[in-house]
Amino acid sequence: IRFSVLEPKNARSYIAGKSLFQECIFYGEINEIYDENLKNAVYMFQKSAGLYPYGEFDITTQLELLKVLLDSEELVDVQLETALELF
Protein backbone atom coordinates (compact mmCIF):
# COMPACT_ATOMS: atom_id res chain seq x y z
CA ILE A 1 0.00 0.00 0.00
CA ARG A 2 1.34 3.40 -0.98
CA PHE A 3 0.43 6.51 0.95
CA SER A 4 1.07 10.06 -0.13
CA VAL A 5 0.54 13.33 1.65
CA LEU A 6 -0.74 16.19 -0.48
CA GLU A 7 -0.01 19.82 0.23
CA PRO A 8 -3.19 21.76 1.17
CA LYS A 9 -3.38 23.46 -2.25
CA ASN A 10 -2.89 20.14 -4.05
CA ALA A 11 -5.46 18.47 -1.80
CA ARG A 12 -8.00 21.15 -2.73
CA SER A 13 -7.36 20.45 -6.41
CA TYR A 14 -7.92 16.74 -5.87
CA ILE A 15 -11.11 17.33 -3.88
CA ALA A 16 -12.40 19.81 -6.47
CA GLY A 17 -11.84 17.32 -9.28
CA LYS A 18 -13.43 14.41 -7.43
CA SER A 19 -16.43 16.46 -6.29
CA LEU A 20 -17.07 18.02 -9.69
CA PHE A 21 -16.69 14.58 -11.29
CA GLN A 22 -19.43 13.28 -8.98
CA GLU A 23 -21.65 16.15 -10.13
CA CYS A 24 -20.91 15.26 -13.80
CA ILE A 25 -19.24 18.63 -14.42
CA PHE A 26 -15.59 17.52 -14.66
CA TYR A 27 -14.45 14.66 -16.86
CA GLY A 28 -10.68 15.07 -16.72
CA GLU A 29 -8.07 13.19 -14.75
CA ILE A 30 -8.59 13.46 -11.00
CA ASN A 31 -5.25 14.38 -9.46
CA GLU A 32 -3.58 17.15 -7.48
CA ILE A 33 -3.01 19.40 -10.51
CA TYR A 34 -5.23 22.44 -10.98
CA ASP A 35 -5.14 22.58 -14.78
CA GLU A 36 -7.25 24.42 -17.35
CA ASN A 37 -9.83 21.60 -17.52
CA LEU A 38 -10.43 21.74 -13.77
CA LYS A 39 -10.48 25.55 -13.82
CA ASN A 40 -13.15 25.45 -16.56
CA ALA A 41 -15.19 22.92 -14.56
CA VAL A 42 -15.02 25.15 -11.48
CA TYR A 43 -16.07 28.10 -13.66
CA MET A 44 -19.07 26.15 -15.02
CA PHE A 45 -20.08 25.10 -11.50
CA GLN A 46 -19.81 28.68 -10.22
CA LYS A 47 -21.91 29.93 -13.13
CA SER A 48 -24.61 27.28 -12.64
CA ALA A 49 -24.69 27.88 -8.86
CA GLY A 50 -25.14 31.64 -9.25
CA LEU A 51 -21.68 32.42 -7.88
CA TYR A 52 -19.24 34.87 -9.43
CA PRO A 53 -17.67 32.71 -12.18
CA TYR A 54 -13.91 33.11 -12.35
CA GLY A 55 -12.62 29.56 -12.08
CA GLU A 56 -10.93 29.69 -8.68
CA PHE A 57 -11.85 27.07 -6.08
CA ASP A 58 -12.35 29.64 -3.31
CA ILE A 59 -14.07 29.06 0.03
CA THR A 60 -17.46 30.25 -1.26
CA THR A 61 -17.27 27.75 -4.12
CA GLN A 62 -16.14 24.98 -1.77
CA LEU A 63 -19.06 25.60 0.58
CA GLU A 64 -21.58 25.73 -2.27
CA LEU A 65 -20.23 22.50 -3.76
CA LEU A 66 -20.38 20.84 -0.34
CA LYS A 67 -24.01 21.95 0.00
CA VAL A 68 -24.84 20.50 -3.42
CA LEU A 69 -23.10 17.22 -2.60
CA LEU A 70 -24.87 16.93 0.75
CA ASP A 71 -28.24 17.63 -0.86
CA SER A 72 -27.63 14.96 -3.48
CA GLU A 73 -29.73 11.85 -3.00
CA GLU A 74 -27.37 9.63 -4.95
CA LEU A 75 -25.82 6.90 -2.84
CA VAL A 76 -22.17 6.23 -3.52
CA ASP A 77 -20.76 2.74 -3.02
CA VAL A 78 -17.45 3.67 -1.41
CA GLN A 79 -16.37 0.03 -1.11
CA LEU A 80 -16.86 -0.51 -4.83
CA GLU A 81 -14.96 2.68 -5.69
CA THR A 82 -12.08 1.65 -3.45
CA ALA A 83 -11.98 -1.84 -4.95
CA LEU A 84 -11.96 -0.42 -8.47
CA GLU A 85 -9.11 1.94 -7.59
CA LEU A 86 -7.04 -0.92 -6.20
CA PHE A 87 -7.46 -3.15 -9.23
mmCIF file of N, CA, C and O in Angstrom:
data_model
loop_
_atom_site.group_PDB
_atom_site.id
_atom_site.type_symbol
_atom_site.label_atom_id
_atom_site.label_comp_id
_atom_site.label_asym_id
_atom_site.label_seq_id
_atom_site.Cartn_x
_atom_site.Cartn_y
_atom_site.Cartn_z
ATOM 1 N N ILE A 1 0.859 -1.174 0.000
ATOM 2 C CA ILE A 1 0.000 0.000 0.000
ATOM 3 C C ILE A 1 0.896 1.224 0.000
ATOM 4 O O ILE A 1 1.848 1.304 0.774
ATOM 5 N N ARG A 2 0.558 2.172 -0.874
ATOM 6 C CA ARG A 2 1.339 3.396 -0.983
ATOM 7 C C ARG A 2 0.529 4.571 -0.472
ATOM 8 O O ARG A 2 -0.609 4.754 -0.866
ATOM 9 N N PHE A 3 1.090 5.331 0.420
ATOM 10 C CA PHE A 3 0.429 6.511 0.950
ATOM 11 C C PHE A 3 1.161 7.746 0.457
ATOM 12 O O PHE A 3 2.374 7.741 0.295
ATOM 13 N N SER A 4 0.428 8.797 0.217
ATOM 14 C CA SER A 4 1.066 10.060 -0.126
ATOM 15 C C SER A 4 0.346 11.178 0.605
ATOM 16 O O SER A 4 -0.846 11.111 0.836
ATOM 17 N N VAL A 5 1.104 12.180 0.962
ATOM 18 C CA VAL A 5 0.538 13.332 1.648
ATOM 19 C C VAL A 5 0.544 14.488 0.659
ATOM 20 O O VAL A 5 1.581 14.820 0.090
ATOM 21 N N LEU A 6 -0.621 15.070 0.438
ATOM 22 C CA LEU A 6 -0.735 16.186 -0.485
ATOM 23 C C LEU A 6 -0.643 17.501 0.277
ATOM 24 O O LEU A 6 -1.117 17.609 1.406
ATOM 25 N N GLU A 7 -0.012 18.475 -0.329
ATOM 26 C CA GLU A 7 -0.008 19.817 0.229
ATOM 27 C C GLU A 7 -1.443 20.343 0.222
ATOM 28 O O GLU A 7 -2.260 19.907 -0.601
ATOM 29 N N PRO A 8 -1.806 21.267 1.115
ATOM 30 C CA PRO A 8 -3.189 21.757 1.166
ATOM 31 C C PRO A 8 -3.721 22.238 -0.185
ATOM 32 O O PRO A 8 -4.838 21.914 -0.554
ATOM 33 N N LYS A 9 -2.920 22.975 -0.947
ATOM 34 C CA LYS A 9 -3.383 23.465 -2.248
ATOM 35 C C LYS A 9 -3.631 22.293 -3.197
ATOM 36 O O LYS A 9 -4.620 22.260 -3.919
ATOM 37 N N ASN A 10 -2.737 21.310 -3.194
ATOM 38 C CA ASN A 10 -2.894 20.140 -4.046
ATOM 39 C C ASN A 10 -4.090 19.302 -3.609
ATOM 40 O O ASN A 10 -4.788 18.734 -4.446
ATOM 41 N N ALA A 11 -4.315 19.213 -2.312
ATOM 42 C CA ALA A 11 -5.457 18.467 -1.800
ATOM 43 C C ALA A 11 -6.761 19.122 -2.258
ATOM 44 O O ALA A 11 -7.711 18.434 -2.620
ATOM 45 N N ARG A 12 -6.795 20.445 -2.264
ATOM 46 C CA ARG A 12 -7.997 21.148 -2.734
ATOM 47 C C ARG A 12 -8.254 20.857 -4.204
ATOM 48 O O ARG A 12 -9.396 20.682 -4.616
ATOM 49 N N SER A 13 -7.206 20.764 -5.001
ATOM 50 C CA SER A 13 -7.361 20.451 -6.415
ATOM 51 C C SER A 13 -7.934 19.045 -6.587
ATOM 52 O O SER A 13 -8.824 18.820 -7.400
ATOM 53 N N TYR A 14 -7.428 18.114 -5.808
ATOM 54 C CA TYR A 14 -7.916 16.738 -5.874
ATOM 55 C C TYR A 14 -9.389 16.669 -5.460
ATOM 56 O O TYR A 14 -10.212 16.044 -6.130
ATOM 57 N N ILE A 15 -9.728 17.337 -4.373
ATOM 58 C CA ILE A 15 -11.111 17.333 -3.878
ATOM 59 C C ILE A 15 -12.041 18.017 -4.877
ATOM 60 O O ILE A 15 -13.148 17.543 -5.134
ATOM 61 N N ALA A 16 -11.589 19.113 -5.471
ATOM 62 C CA ALA A 16 -12.396 19.807 -6.475
ATOM 63 C C ALA A 16 -12.689 18.881 -7.640
ATOM 64 O O ALA A 16 -13.831 18.752 -8.085
ATOM 65 N N GLY A 17 -11.665 18.225 -8.144
ATOM 66 C CA GLY A 17 -11.842 17.316 -9.277
ATOM 67 C C GLY A 17 -12.780 16.175 -8.962
ATOM 68 O O GLY A 17 -13.696 15.864 -9.734
ATOM 69 N N LYS A 18 -12.588 15.556 -7.811
ATOM 70 C CA LYS A 18 -13.429 14.409 -7.432
ATOM 71 C C LYS A 18 -14.872 14.847 -7.215
ATOM 72 O O LYS A 18 -15.808 14.184 -7.655
ATOM 73 N N SER A 19 -15.071 15.973 -6.561
ATOM 74 C CA SER A 19 -16.426 16.459 -6.287
ATOM 75 C C SER A 19 -17.143 16.877 -7.566
ATOM 76 O O SER A 19 -18.315 16.542 -7.766
ATOM 77 N N LEU A 20 -16.453 17.588 -8.442
ATOM 78 C CA LEU A 20 -17.071 18.018 -9.694
ATOM 79 C C LEU A 20 -17.299 16.841 -10.631
ATOM 80 O O LEU A 20 -18.246 16.839 -11.420
ATOM 81 N N PHE A 21 -16.470 15.811 -10.524
ATOM 82 C CA PHE A 21 -16.690 14.584 -11.294
ATOM 83 C C PHE A 21 -17.986 13.918 -10.842
ATOM 84 O O PHE A 21 -18.788 13.465 -11.656
ATOM 85 N N GLN A 22 -18.207 13.872 -9.522
ATOM 86 C CA GLN A 22 -19.433 13.282 -8.978
ATOM 87 C C GLN A 22 -20.671 14.044 -9.444
ATOM 88 O O GLN A 22 -21.733 13.461 -9.590
ATOM 89 N N GLU A 23 -20.524 15.328 -9.669
ATOM 90 C CA GLU A 23 -21.646 16.146 -10.132
ATOM 91 C C GLU A 23 -21.736 16.198 -11.661
ATOM 92 O O GLU A 23 -22.514 16.961 -12.209
ATOM 93 N N CYS A 24 -20.918 15.363 -12.329
ATOM 94 C CA CYS A 24 -20.908 15.262 -13.800
ATOM 95 C C CYS A 24 -20.573 16.603 -14.464
ATOM 96 O O CYS A 24 -21.134 16.947 -15.504
ATOM 97 N N ILE A 25 -19.676 17.354 -13.863
ATOM 98 C CA ILE A 25 -19.238 18.625 -14.422
ATOM 99 C C ILE A 25 -17.802 18.510 -14.934
ATOM 100 O O ILE A 25 -17.436 19.153 -15.905
ATOM 101 N N PHE A 26 -17.001 17.679 -14.295
ATOM 102 C CA PHE A 26 -15.593 17.517 -14.656
ATOM 103 C C PHE A 26 -15.358 16.101 -15.134
ATOM 104 O O PHE A 26 -15.752 15.145 -14.491
ATOM 105 N N TYR A 27 -14.701 15.977 -16.290
ATOM 106 C CA TYR A 27 -14.447 14.655 -16.863
ATOM 107 C C TYR A 27 -12.968 14.382 -17.069
ATOM 108 O O TYR A 27 -12.597 13.413 -17.693
ATOM 109 N N GLY A 28 -12.120 15.239 -16.544
ATOM 110 C CA GLY A 28 -10.676 15.073 -16.718
ATOM 111 C C GLY A 28 -10.105 14.108 -15.697
ATOM 112 O O GLY A 28 -10.814 13.450 -14.933
ATOM 113 N N GLU A 29 -8.772 14.054 -15.696
ATOM 114 C CA GLU A 29 -8.068 13.191 -14.755
ATOM 115 C C GLU A 29 -8.139 13.803 -13.362
ATOM 116 O O GLU A 29 -7.894 14.994 -13.183
ATOM 117 N N ILE A 30 -8.497 12.985 -12.379
ATOM 118 C CA ILE A 30 -8.589 13.464 -11.002
ATOM 119 C C ILE A 30 -7.214 13.285 -10.357
ATOM 120 O O ILE A 30 -6.755 12.167 -10.147
ATOM 121 N N ASN A 31 -6.565 14.396 -10.091
ATOM 122 C CA ASN A 31 -5.249 14.377 -9.462
ATOM 123 C C ASN A 31 -5.060 15.681 -8.687
ATOM 124 O O ASN A 31 -6.017 16.417 -8.485
ATOM 125 N N GLU A 32 -3.831 15.954 -8.293
ATOM 126 C CA GLU A 32 -3.582 17.146 -7.482
ATOM 127 C C GLU A 32 -3.222 18.368 -8.309
ATOM 128 O O GLU A 32 -2.836 19.393 -7.764
ATOM 129 N N ILE A 33 -3.379 18.288 -9.625
ATOM 130 C CA ILE A 33 -3.009 19.396 -10.509
ATOM 131 C C ILE A 33 -4.240 20.222 -10.861
ATOM 132 O O ILE A 33 -5.238 19.688 -11.336
ATOM 133 N N TYR A 34 -4.145 21.525 -10.643
ATOM 134 C CA TYR A 34 -5.229 22.443 -10.983
ATOM 135 C C TYR A 34 -4.961 22.976 -12.383
ATOM 136 O O TYR A 34 -4.353 24.022 -12.570
ATOM 137 N N ASP A 35 -5.410 22.212 -13.393
ATOM 138 C CA ASP A 35 -5.139 22.577 -14.778
ATOM 139 C C ASP A 35 -6.316 23.337 -15.389
ATOM 140 O O ASP A 35 -7.295 23.639 -14.712
ATOM 141 N N GLU A 36 -6.212 23.654 -16.664
ATOM 142 C CA GLU A 36 -7.255 24.425 -17.352
ATOM 143 C C GLU A 36 -8.598 23.689 -17.359
ATOM 144 O O GLU A 36 -9.651 24.322 -17.246
ATOM 145 N N ASN A 37 -8.582 22.366 -17.513
ATOM 146 C CA ASN A 37 -9.834 21.598 -17.521
ATOM 147 C C ASN A 37 -10.561 21.726 -16.185
ATOM 148 O O ASN A 37 -11.778 21.899 -16.142
ATOM 149 N N LEU A 38 -9.816 21.618 -15.093
ATOM 150 C CA LEU A 38 -10.427 21.743 -13.771
ATOM 151 C C LEU A 38 -10.894 23.181 -13.539
ATOM 152 O O LEU A 38 -11.978 23.406 -13.000
ATOM 153 N N LYS A 39 -10.094 24.151 -13.970
ATOM 154 C CA LYS A 39 -10.481 25.549 -13.822
ATOM 155 C C LYS A 39 -11.781 25.828 -14.577
ATOM 156 O O LYS A 39 -12.678 26.497 -14.063
ATOM 157 N N ASN A 40 -11.916 25.284 -15.784
ATOM 158 C CA ASN A 40 -13.148 25.450 -16.563
ATOM 159 C C ASN A 40 -14.340 24.778 -15.885
ATOM 160 O O ASN A 40 -15.454 25.307 -15.905
ATOM 161 N N ALA A 41 -14.107 23.610 -15.273
ATOM 162 C CA ALA A 41 -15.189 22.916 -14.564
ATOM 163 C C ALA A 41 -15.641 23.728 -13.351
ATOM 164 O O ALA A 41 -16.836 23.838 -13.078
ATOM 165 N N VAL A 42 -14.686 24.299 -12.624
ATOM 166 C CA VAL A 42 -15.025 25.152 -11.475
ATOM 167 C C VAL A 42 -15.809 26.372 -11.963
ATOM 168 O O VAL A 42 -16.821 26.753 -11.367
ATOM 169 N N TYR A 43 -15.371 26.955 -13.067
ATOM 170 C CA TYR A 43 -16.071 28.098 -13.659
ATOM 171 C C TYR A 43 -17.519 27.732 -13.998
ATOM 172 O O TYR A 43 -18.447 28.481 -13.676
ATOM 173 N N MET A 44 -17.713 26.582 -14.641
ATOM 174 C CA MET A 44 -19.065 26.148 -15.017
ATOM 175 C C MET A 44 -19.930 25.905 -13.780
ATOM 176 O O MET A 44 -21.107 26.249 -13.752
ATOM 177 N N PHE A 45 -19.330 25.314 -12.734
ATOM 178 C CA PHE A 45 -20.082 25.103 -11.498
ATOM 179 C C PHE A 45 -20.472 26.434 -10.872
ATOM 180 O O PHE A 45 -21.617 26.623 -10.450
ATOM 181 N N GLN A 46 -19.526 27.358 -10.808
ATOM 182 C CA GLN A 46 -19.808 28.676 -10.224
ATOM 183 C C GLN A 46 -20.945 29.358 -10.985
ATOM 184 O O GLN A 46 -21.855 29.920 -10.378
ATOM 185 N N LYS A 47 -20.889 29.297 -12.290
ATOM 186 C CA LYS A 47 -21.910 29.928 -13.126
ATOM 187 C C LYS A 47 -23.279 29.296 -12.881
ATOM 188 O O LYS A 47 -24.268 30.003 -12.701
ATOM 189 N N SER A 48 -23.327 27.959 -12.843
ATOM 190 C CA SER A 48 -24.614 27.277 -12.638
ATOM 191 C C SER A 48 -25.162 27.457 -11.226
ATOM 192 O O SER A 48 -26.368 27.392 -11.010
ATOM 193 N N ALA A 49 -24.267 27.706 -10.252
ATOM 194 C CA ALA A 49 -24.687 27.876 -8.863
ATOM 195 C C ALA A 49 -25.014 29.327 -8.521
ATOM 196 O O ALA A 49 -25.389 29.634 -7.397
ATOM 197 N N GLY A 50 -24.854 30.229 -9.500
ATOM 198 C CA GLY A 50 -25.141 31.636 -9.245
ATOM 199 C C GLY A 50 -24.030 32.360 -8.511
ATOM 200 O O GLY A 50 -24.241 33.441 -7.953
ATOM 201 N N LEU A 51 -22.830 31.787 -8.509
ATOM 202 C CA LEU A 51 -21.677 32.423 -7.885
ATOM 203 C C LEU A 51 -20.948 33.266 -8.934
ATOM 204 O O LEU A 51 -21.186 33.115 -10.130
ATOM 205 N N TYR A 52 -20.047 34.107 -8.485
ATOM 206 C CA TYR A 52 -19.241 34.867 -9.425
ATOM 207 C C TYR A 52 -18.311 33.889 -10.145
ATOM 208 O O TYR A 52 -17.469 33.252 -9.513
ATOM 209 N N PRO A 53 -18.467 33.717 -11.459
ATOM 210 C CA PRO A 53 -17.671 32.714 -12.175
ATOM 211 C C PRO A 53 -16.301 33.238 -12.607
ATOM 212 O O PRO A 53 -16.205 34.078 -13.481
ATOM 213 N N TYR A 54 -15.266 32.736 -11.935
ATOM 214 C CA TYR A 54 -13.913 33.113 -12.349
ATOM 215 C C TYR A 54 -12.938 31.945 -12.288
ATOM 216 O O TYR A 54 -11.748 32.094 -12.539
ATOM 217 N N GLY A 55 -13.429 30.759 -11.976
ATOM 218 C CA GLY A 55 -12.617 29.556 -12.079
ATOM 219 C C GLY A 55 -11.690 29.237 -10.934
ATOM 220 O O GLY A 55 -10.925 28.289 -11.019
ATOM 221 N N GLU A 56 -11.761 29.998 -9.849
ATOM 222 C CA GLU A 56 -10.931 29.693 -8.685
ATOM 223 C C GLU A 56 -11.758 28.922 -7.655
ATOM 224 O O GLU A 56 -12.912 29.245 -7.415
ATOM 225 N N PHE A 57 -11.157 27.916 -7.057
ATOM 226 C CA PHE A 57 -11.847 27.075 -6.083
ATOM 227 C C PHE A 57 -11.745 27.711 -4.701
ATOM 228 O O PHE A 57 -11.112 27.201 -3.794
ATOM 229 N N ASP A 58 -12.401 28.869 -4.548
ATOM 230 C CA ASP A 58 -12.348 29.638 -3.306
ATOM 231 C C ASP A 58 -13.288 29.038 -2.260
ATOM 232 O O ASP A 58 -13.999 28.076 -2.517
ATOM 233 N N ILE A 59 -13.279 29.616 -1.073
ATOM 234 C CA ILE A 59 -14.066 29.065 0.032
ATOM 235 C C ILE A 59 -15.568 29.115 -0.260
ATOM 236 O O ILE A 59 -16.299 28.191 0.086
ATOM 237 N N THR A 60 -16.036 30.152 -0.926
ATOM 238 C CA THR A 60 -17.460 30.245 -1.263
ATOM 239 C C THR A 60 -17.856 29.110 -2.205
ATOM 240 O O THR A 60 -18.904 28.480 -2.024
ATOM 241 N N THR A 61 -17.008 28.842 -3.176
ATOM 242 C CA THR A 61 -17.271 27.751 -4.120
ATOM 243 C C THR A 61 -17.223 26.407 -3.405
ATOM 244 O O THR A 61 -18.061 25.534 -3.639
ATOM 245 N N GLN A 62 -16.259 26.238 -2.516
ATOM 246 C CA GLN A 62 -16.138 24.982 -1.771
ATOM 247 C C GLN A 62 -17.392 24.728 -0.936
ATOM 248 O O GLN A 62 -17.920 23.612 -0.916
ATOM 249 N N LEU A 63 -17.868 25.754 -0.253
ATOM 250 C CA LEU A 63 -19.064 25.596 0.584
ATOM 251 C C LEU A 63 -20.305 25.305 -0.254
ATOM 252 O O LEU A 63 -21.135 24.470 0.123
ATOM 253 N N GLU A 64 -20.434 25.969 -1.396
ATOM 254 C CA GLU A 64 -21.582 25.732 -2.271
ATOM 255 C C GLU A 64 -21.547 24.313 -2.842
ATOM 256 O O GLU A 64 -22.563 23.634 -2.904
ATOM 257 N N LEU A 65 -20.360 23.854 -3.228
ATOM 258 C CA LEU A 65 -20.233 22.495 -3.756
ATOM 259 C C LEU A 65 -20.529 21.472 -2.663
ATOM 260 O O LEU A 65 -21.204 20.471 -2.919
ATOM 261 N N LEU A 66 -20.085 21.732 -1.460
ATOM 262 C CA LEU A 66 -20.385 20.838 -0.343
ATOM 263 C C LEU A 66 -21.892 20.763 -0.116
ATOM 264 O O LEU A 66 -22.449 19.687 0.085
ATOM 265 N N LYS A 67 -22.561 21.912 -0.171
ATOM 266 C CA LYS A 67 -24.013 21.948 0.003
ATOM 267 C C LYS A 67 -24.705 21.116 -1.082
ATOM 268 O O LYS A 67 -25.603 20.333 -0.793
ATOM 269 N N VAL A 68 -24.253 21.264 -2.318
ATOM 270 C CA VAL A 68 -24.836 20.497 -3.425
ATOM 271 C C VAL A 68 -24.609 19.003 -3.223
ATOM 272 O O VAL A 68 -25.519 18.195 -3.415
ATOM 273 N N LEU A 69 -23.403 18.635 -2.812
ATOM 274 C CA LEU A 69 -23.099 17.223 -2.603
ATOM 275 C C LEU A 69 -23.908 16.635 -1.453
ATOM 276 O O LEU A 69 -24.378 15.499 -1.533
ATOM 277 N N LEU A 70 -24.099 17.415 -0.385
ATOM 278 C CA LEU A 70 -24.875 16.928 0.754
ATOM 279 C C LEU A 70 -26.359 16.811 0.426
ATOM 280 O O LEU A 70 -27.047 15.940 0.964
ATOM 281 N N ASP A 71 -26.841 17.671 -0.461
ATOM 282 C CA ASP A 71 -28.245 17.626 -0.861
ATOM 283 C C ASP A 71 -28.526 16.524 -1.878
ATOM 284 O O ASP A 71 -29.680 16.179 -2.120
ATOM 285 N N SER A 72 -27.473 15.999 -2.472
ATOM 286 C CA SER A 72 -27.629 14.958 -3.485
ATOM 287 C C SER A 72 -28.187 13.692 -2.844
ATOM 288 O O SER A 72 -27.765 13.276 -1.777
ATOM 289 N N GLU A 73 -29.126 13.079 -3.531
ATOM 290 C CA GLU A 73 -29.728 11.855 -3.002
ATOM 291 C C GLU A 73 -29.050 10.604 -3.523
ATOM 292 O O GLU A 73 -29.421 9.498 -3.171
ATOM 293 N N GLU A 74 -28.062 10.769 -4.383
ATOM 294 C CA GLU A 74 -27.369 9.627 -4.945
ATOM 295 C C GLU A 74 -26.512 8.964 -3.883
ATOM 296 O O GLU A 74 -25.746 9.609 -3.181
ATOM 297 N N LEU A 75 -26.635 7.658 -3.775
ATOM 298 C CA LEU A 75 -25.821 6.904 -2.844
ATOM 299 C C LEU A 75 -24.564 6.453 -3.565
ATOM 300 O O LEU A 75 -24.622 5.969 -4.688
ATOM 301 N N VAL A 76 -23.427 6.614 -2.927
ATOM 302 C CA VAL A 76 -22.166 6.229 -3.520
ATOM 303 C C VAL A 76 -21.650 4.994 -2.804
ATOM 304 O O VAL A 76 -21.568 4.962 -1.581
ATOM 305 N N ASP A 77 -21.317 3.969 -3.576
ATOM 306 C CA ASP A 77 -20.759 2.742 -3.017
ATOM 307 C C ASP A 77 -19.260 2.927 -2.852
ATOM 308 O O ASP A 77 -18.492 2.687 -3.781
ATOM 309 N N VAL A 78 -18.849 3.358 -1.668
ATOM 310 C CA VAL A 78 -17.452 3.668 -1.410
ATOM 311 C C VAL A 78 -16.599 2.404 -1.489
ATOM 312 O O VAL A 78 -15.475 2.430 -1.989
ATOM 313 N N GLN A 79 -17.131 1.271 -1.042
ATOM 314 C CA GLN A 79 -16.372 0.028 -1.106
ATOM 315 C C GLN A 79 -16.081 -0.357 -2.552
ATOM 316 O O GLN A 79 -14.977 -0.771 -2.884
ATOM 317 N N LEU A 80 -17.065 -0.198 -3.429
ATOM 318 C CA LEU A 80 -16.863 -0.509 -4.830
ATOM 319 C C LEU A 80 -15.830 0.425 -5.443
ATOM 320 O O LEU A 80 -14.935 -0.011 -6.169
ATOM 321 N N GLU A 81 -15.940 1.721 -5.166
ATOM 322 C CA GLU A 81 -14.964 2.679 -5.694
ATOM 323 C C GLU A 81 -13.556 2.338 -5.241
ATOM 324 O O GLU A 81 -12.617 2.374 -6.022
ATOM 325 N N THR A 82 -13.394 1.995 -3.975
ATOM 326 C CA THR A 82 -12.082 1.645 -3.452
ATOM 327 C C THR A 82 -11.548 0.398 -4.120
ATOM 328 O O THR A 82 -10.371 0.338 -4.510
ATOM 329 N N ALA A 83 -12.392 -0.605 -4.285
ATOM 330 C CA ALA A 83 -11.978 -1.844 -4.946
ATOM 331 C C ALA A 83 -11.547 -1.573 -6.387
ATOM 332 O O ALA A 83 -10.536 -2.102 -6.849
ATOM 333 N N LEU A 84 -12.300 -0.738 -7.093
ATOM 334 C CA LEU A 84 -11.963 -0.423 -8.468
ATOM 335 C C LEU A 84 -10.642 0.344 -8.564
ATOM 336 O O LEU A 84 -9.878 0.158 -9.513
ATOM 337 N N GLU A 85 -10.370 1.205 -7.590
ATOM 338 C CA GLU A 85 -9.115 1.945 -7.591
ATOM 339 C C GLU A 85 -7.922 1.030 -7.330
ATOM 340 O O GLU A 85 -6.843 1.250 -7.853
ATOM 341 N N LEU A 86 -8.136 -0.007 -6.535
ATOM 342 C CA LEU A 86 -7.041 -0.916 -6.199
ATOM 343 C C LEU A 86 -6.720 -1.896 -7.319
ATOM 344 O O LEU A 86 -5.616 -2.404 -7.401
ATOM 345 N N PHE A 87 -7.689 -2.172 -8.153
ATOM 346 C CA PHE A 87 -7.457 -3.152 -9.226
ATOM 347 C C PHE A 87 -7.415 -2.485 -10.514
ATOM 348 O O PHE A 87 -7.376 -2.033 -11.324
#
